[in-house]
């Protein structure tokens, strides 16, 4: 891969050799570079899990918080300073399991952030238990009889909650993934990119070859067609890859805040509003 | 013809009792406003049930010629708007309590309750004024008549209060109030209890409750990011900021849960906002991982923790001081924090600013602890008595070689934010190196933990000293914290004990360095707090080695009253009292 200013020299990456995360990291760095962003423009936010280590392996502002909470951190960072490019990254367990409730409400809230989910259908960091997206029948040391629960469908969920940009990529296809990430970042509003990513250590079912055989890139799809997007999102294998839906941009969370109605300075530049305070206390006196 | 035992002293305690939805709140607001406009002082305190309509709630209004700021059991006048008056009110009825009520509503319920019952045709007069819903204003008018306050001021209030409604709403309320006023006036033979009062221009005219005080203090400190999941009794702060978001320049969001609320606050702090979350014990319990996160990423976040009884859902609308240890120990791992527990409205305003100051100086969480009693109590004050601390210093621009967690003798690394300067700003929930990257190294771990914990030294040096009320040469020392302070202060002054003083803590962690010495000077230390195990006494003992010889505890869900505090103090100081 070509060198970028987002490279962090000398970093010791703890992902397994052959992990799909390496390719996603490449795609992210290339996408940011091609968008002419710099490490000072971008905050990469994550929770816990292998995917959540991403901000430690690249050069940019970063906030690596708690398991499942990255979307809350990211929403707040964007709200505190809307000029920052905020990218929330994490795995399927982190974003859809531990952070499931935040996922639902972040989609509804529509902050102008990009949400990249590295979806390998297994818990890698804790050594191979089922994740919310594991397929029925998937056997693990914990799900010894195979997974019973239906897999969580992030794309369909995001669509019905009103997400404006919903896409799926495949880690192995760096060029296409990079292109989708660029579109997601450029979308003004919450943008979800669910990225299929093989876990070479703990998922012997959903391998590079399996993803190759069970996916296809959409061609000639009308990204504005919500009903078609919804149908695609619930289709069984082969799974469509690409931008399923790109809706009309609506007001973002940060764009709707009263705090910015008369004043667009980021919060860190704001002092106490003591004249307004005196006015409020004044109302309490009459 | 003064047949009724109204007090002729400097103070009257009125209690309004009635079902939720009857407009007791409007009456309470109106009376407080008229009292203050008349140059008198008022202290209001509310207790309520966890239901939107029905039940029976009550508000106590102490009306006096000088400042009053504590709950009393005494009811000089009880206005009973609804039947099924609750036992916590019934047991406070004394022979001298004048009960005003309408038998059309109450039947004979209060005839033999122990006080002097005055039949008032509330329903009938309300109907004449325009509808039964105005009986609250009839009752308020009766009180104005008894107190001898000008009913025209009530009319002015109604006009302002109902400005957005049809004009006849204000008119009907005024008519109802005037009808009540005539009854009240007759009851005191035209000699209203405060009628001769000449309005005191020096009386503070701002009516501020505990919730307002925390909110205003936060705003004075520059708080500009407020997130919360609604939870009684902490929601008032969220409402305040929602209603003033544009004016305060603050981002305000009702989150999906408390986990999100605190994590948003930590993210906002990382980006340079001045965040606060507001919650009660149950929500705070959910926030503990986020508090821990704030500890390790060294995020200045302020938490308003308004207590109610637990465990679990406990009593949703009642009061307690049982979350001190939750606040002290919440969050896994070890990290510094500061905890404040204001005892007065002025203190809540000041200490919330102090919480922001310390949170930002030391880049660590600070917690302001109130409780249901405190946030729902109010009195009138002079806005000039609300002290403002210096504004927080602006965030500094980062240089290209910026390291977020640079070691420093104070423990406080330079605080930079993404988007301001040439530096990369990192934050990590893992143990991390100076730039914030996760890096497993045992020497680094120790270096970083030492750096963070070193902040406690500075925080201790800057801790708010406990305040001593009473003689310096005390034998017995009554120790309390937070909302019970004014109650025990008044109780002690009632008792007039010569060698007993009160030591009041409004910062409960870290403790001020004078604490041990002040406790050791006493022959006897009695702690008074609103929980069942003496949490603050335990903290004092572990921190100073001084074991209290007695404790006065209350955990029924209601706040101590001055009378109860006095009685239990006199027993405690005589050596009879113990845990209860």
Short mmCIF file of N, CA and C in Angstrom, two decimals, chain B residues 159-222:
data_model
loop_
_atom_site.label_atom_id
_atom_site.label_comp_id
_atom_site.label_asym_id
_atom_site.label_seq_id
_atom_site.Cartn_x
_atom_site.Cartn_y
_atom_site.Cartn_z
N UNK B 159 -51.94 37.37 36.31
CA UNK B 159 -51.87 37.96 34.97
C UNK B 159 -50.58 37.53 34.27
N UNK B 160 -49.47 37.57 35.04
CA UNK B 160 -48.19 37.15 34.44
C UNK B 160 -48.18 35.66 34.17
N UNK B 161 -48.62 34.88 35.16
CA UNK B 161 -48.55 33.43 35.06
C UNK B 161 -49.37 32.89 33.88
N UNK B 162 -50.53 33.48 33.69
CA UNK B 162 -51.43 32.96 32.65
C UNK B 162 -51.45 33.86 31.41
N UNK B 163 -50.31 34.53 31.20
CA UNK B 163 -50.24 35.49 30.09
C UNK B 163 -50.53 34.82 28.75
N UNK B 164 -50.14 33.55 28.62
CA UNK B 164 -50.33 32.88 27.34
C UNK B 164 -51.72 32.31 27.15
N UNK B 165 -52.55 32.38 28.20
CA UNK B 165 -53.88 31.77 28.11
C UNK B 165 -54.95 32.84 27.88
N UNK B 166 -56.17 32.37 27.78
CA UNK B 166 -57.28 33.33 27.62
C UNK B 166 -57.33 34.25 28.85
N UNK B 167 -57.66 35.54 28.63
CA UNK B 167 -57.62 36.48 29.75
C UNK B 167 -58.50 36.06 30.93
N UNK B 168 -59.58 35.31 30.65
CA UNK B 168 -60.47 35.00 31.78
C UNK B 168 -59.85 33.99 32.75
N UNK B 169 -58.76 33.32 32.35
CA UNK B 169 -58.11 32.40 33.30
C UNK B 169 -57.53 33.20 34.47
N UNK B 170 -56.80 34.26 34.14
CA UNK B 170 -56.24 35.10 35.20
C UNK B 170 -57.36 35.76 36.00
N UNK B 171 -58.38 36.23 35.29
CA UNK B 171 -59.49 36.90 35.97
C UNK B 171 -60.20 35.99 36.96
N UNK B 172 -60.46 34.76 36.52
CA UNK B 172 -61.19 33.83 37.40
C UNK B 172 -60.36 33.45 38.61
N UNK B 173 -59.05 33.24 38.37
CA UNK B 173 -58.19 32.96 39.52
C UNK B 173 -58.20 34.12 40.50
N UNK B 174 -58.14 35.32 39.96
CA UNK B 174 -58.12 36.50 40.82
C UNK B 174 -59.43 36.61 41.60
N UNK B 175 -60.55 36.36 40.89
CA UNK B 175 -61.87 36.43 41.56
C UNK B 175 -61.93 35.40 42.70
N UNK B 176 -61.45 34.19 42.40
CA UNK B 176 -61.47 33.13 43.41
C UNK B 176 -60.59 33.51 44.60
N UNK B 177 -59.45 34.06 44.28
CA UNK B 177 -58.50 34.45 45.33
C UNK B 177 -59.10 35.54 46.21
N UNK B 178 -59.75 36.51 45.58
CA UNK B 178 -60.36 37.60 46.35
C UNK B 178 -61.47 37.10 47.26
N UNK B 179 -62.25 36.13 46.74
CA UNK B 179 -63.32 35.56 47.57
C UNK B 179 -62.72 34.88 48.80
N UNK B 180 -61.64 34.16 48.58
CA UNK B 180 -60.95 33.50 49.70
C UNK B 180 -60.38 34.52 50.67
N UNK B 181 -59.84 35.58 50.09
CA UNK B 181 -59.20 36.60 50.91
C UNK B 181 -60.17 37.15 51.97
N UNK B 182 -61.42 37.38 51.56
CA UNK B 182 -62.41 37.92 52.51
C UNK B 182 -62.63 36.98 53.68
N UNK B 183 -62.66 35.68 53.37
CA UNK B 183 -62.82 34.69 54.46
C UNK B 183 -61.63 34.75 55.40
N UNK B 184 -60.44 34.76 54.82
CA UNK B 184 -59.22 34.78 55.63
C UNK B 184 -59.16 36.01 56.51
N UNK B 185 -59.52 37.13 55.92
CA UNK B 185 -59.48 38.39 56.66
C UNK B 185 -60.40 38.35 57.88
N UNK B 186 -61.59 37.79 57.66
CA UNK B 186 -62.55 37.69 58.78
C UNK B 186 -62.03 36.80 59.88
N UNK B 187 -61.33 35.73 59.48
CA UNK B 187 -60.81 34.78 60.48
C UNK B 187 -59.86 35.46 61.46
N UNK B 188 -59.17 36.50 61.00
CA UNK B 188 -58.24 37.20 61.89
C UNK B 188 -58.76 38.59 62.24
N UNK B 189 -60.05 38.76 62.00
CA UNK B 189 -60.68 40.01 62.38
C UNK B 189 -60.03 41.21 61.69
N UNK B 190 -59.59 40.98 60.47
CA UNK B 190 -58.97 42.07 59.70
C UNK B 190 -57.55 42.40 60.13
N UNK B 191 -57.05 41.65 61.14
CA UNK B 191 -55.70 41.97 61.62
C UNK B 191 -54.74 40.89 61.11
N UNK B 192 -54.44 40.97 59.84
CA UNK B 192 -53.56 39.97 59.23
C UNK B 192 -52.25 39.83 59.99
N UNK B 193 -51.76 38.58 60.03
CA UNK B 193 -50.59 38.29 60.88
C UNK B 193 -49.38 39.14 60.54
N UNK B 194 -49.22 39.45 59.27
CA UNK B 194 -48.07 40.26 58.87
C UNK B 194 -48.51 41.62 58.33
N UNK B 195 -49.75 41.95 58.65
CA UNK B 195 -50.32 43.14 58.06
C UNK B 195 -49.57 44.41 58.36
N UNK B 196 -48.98 44.45 59.53
CA UNK B 196 -48.30 45.69 59.93
C UNK B 196 -46.89 45.76 59.36
N UNK B 197 -46.49 44.71 58.66
CA UNK B 197 -45.12 44.68 58.15
C UNK B 197 -44.92 45.78 57.13
N UNK B 198 -43.84 46.53 57.32
CA UNK B 198 -43.51 47.48 56.26
C UNK B 198 -42.52 46.76 55.35
N UNK B 199 -42.84 46.75 54.06
CA UNK B 199 -42.00 45.98 53.14
C UNK B 199 -40.52 46.31 53.31
N UNK B 200 -39.73 45.25 53.48
CA UNK B 200 -38.30 45.42 53.67
C UNK B 200 -37.62 45.35 52.31
N UNK B 201 -37.05 46.47 51.91
CA UNK B 201 -36.46 46.53 50.57
C UNK B 201 -35.21 45.67 50.45
N UNK B 202 -34.62 45.33 51.61
CA UNK B 202 -33.38 44.56 51.54
C UNK B 202 -33.62 43.06 51.36
N UNK B 203 -34.89 42.66 51.47
CA UNK B 203 -35.18 41.23 51.32
C UNK B 203 -34.88 40.80 49.88
N UNK B 204 -34.15 39.70 49.76
CA UNK B 204 -33.80 39.19 48.43
C UNK B 204 -35.05 38.79 47.68
N UNK B 205 -35.10 39.15 46.40
CA UNK B 205 -36.34 38.91 45.66
C UNK B 205 -36.27 37.72 44.70
N UNK B 206 -35.09 37.09 44.61
CA UNK B 206 -34.99 35.94 43.69
C UNK B 206 -35.40 34.66 44.42
N UNK B 207 -36.38 33.97 43.83
CA UNK B 207 -36.82 32.70 44.41
C UNK B 207 -36.07 31.58 43.68
N UNK B 208 -35.20 30.91 44.39
CA UNK B 208 -34.32 29.93 43.75
C UNK B 208 -34.40 28.62 44.52
N UNK B 209 -34.59 27.53 43.80
CA UNK B 209 -34.57 26.22 44.48
C UNK B 209 -33.23 25.53 44.24
N UNK B 210 -33.05 24.39 44.87
CA UNK B 210 -31.77 23.71 44.82
C UNK B 210 -31.38 23.30 43.41
N UNK B 211 -32.36 22.87 42.66
CA UNK B 211 -32.11 22.47 41.29
C UNK B 211 -31.66 23.66 40.44
N UNK B 212 -32.34 24.79 40.62
CA UNK B 212 -31.94 26.02 39.92
C UNK B 212 -30.52 26.41 40.30
N UNK B 213 -30.22 26.27 41.59
CA UNK B 213 -28.91 26.73 42.08
C UNK B 213 -27.79 25.93 41.44
N UNK B 214 -27.97 24.62 41.34
CA UNK B 214 -26.97 23.78 40.68
C UNK B 214 -26.84 24.19 39.21
N UNK B 215 -27.99 24.38 38.57
CA UNK B 215 -27.98 24.75 37.15
C UNK B 215 -27.30 26.09 36.92
N UNK B 216 -27.67 27.07 37.73
CA UNK B 216 -27.10 28.41 37.58
C UNK B 216 -25.60 28.39 37.86
N UNK B 217 -25.20 27.62 38.86
CA UNK B 217 -23.78 27.50 39.18
C UNK B 217 -23.01 26.90 38.01
N UNK B 218 -23.61 25.88 37.41
CA UNK B 218 -22.97 25.25 36.26
C UNK B 218 -22.84 26.27 35.13
N UNK B 219 -23.89 27.02 34.92
CA UNK B 219 -23.87 28.02 33.84
C UNK B 219 -22.82 29.09 34.13
N UNK B 220 -22.70 29.48 35.39
CA UNK B 220 -21.69 30.48 35.77
C UNK B 220 -20.29 29.96 35.49
N UNK B 221 -20.12 28.65 35.59
CA UNK B 221 -18.81 28.05 35.34
C UNK B 221 -18.56 27.85 33.85
N UNK B 222 -19.56 28.12 33.03
CA UNK B 222 -19.39 27.97 31.60
C UNK B 222 -19.82 26.61 31.09
#
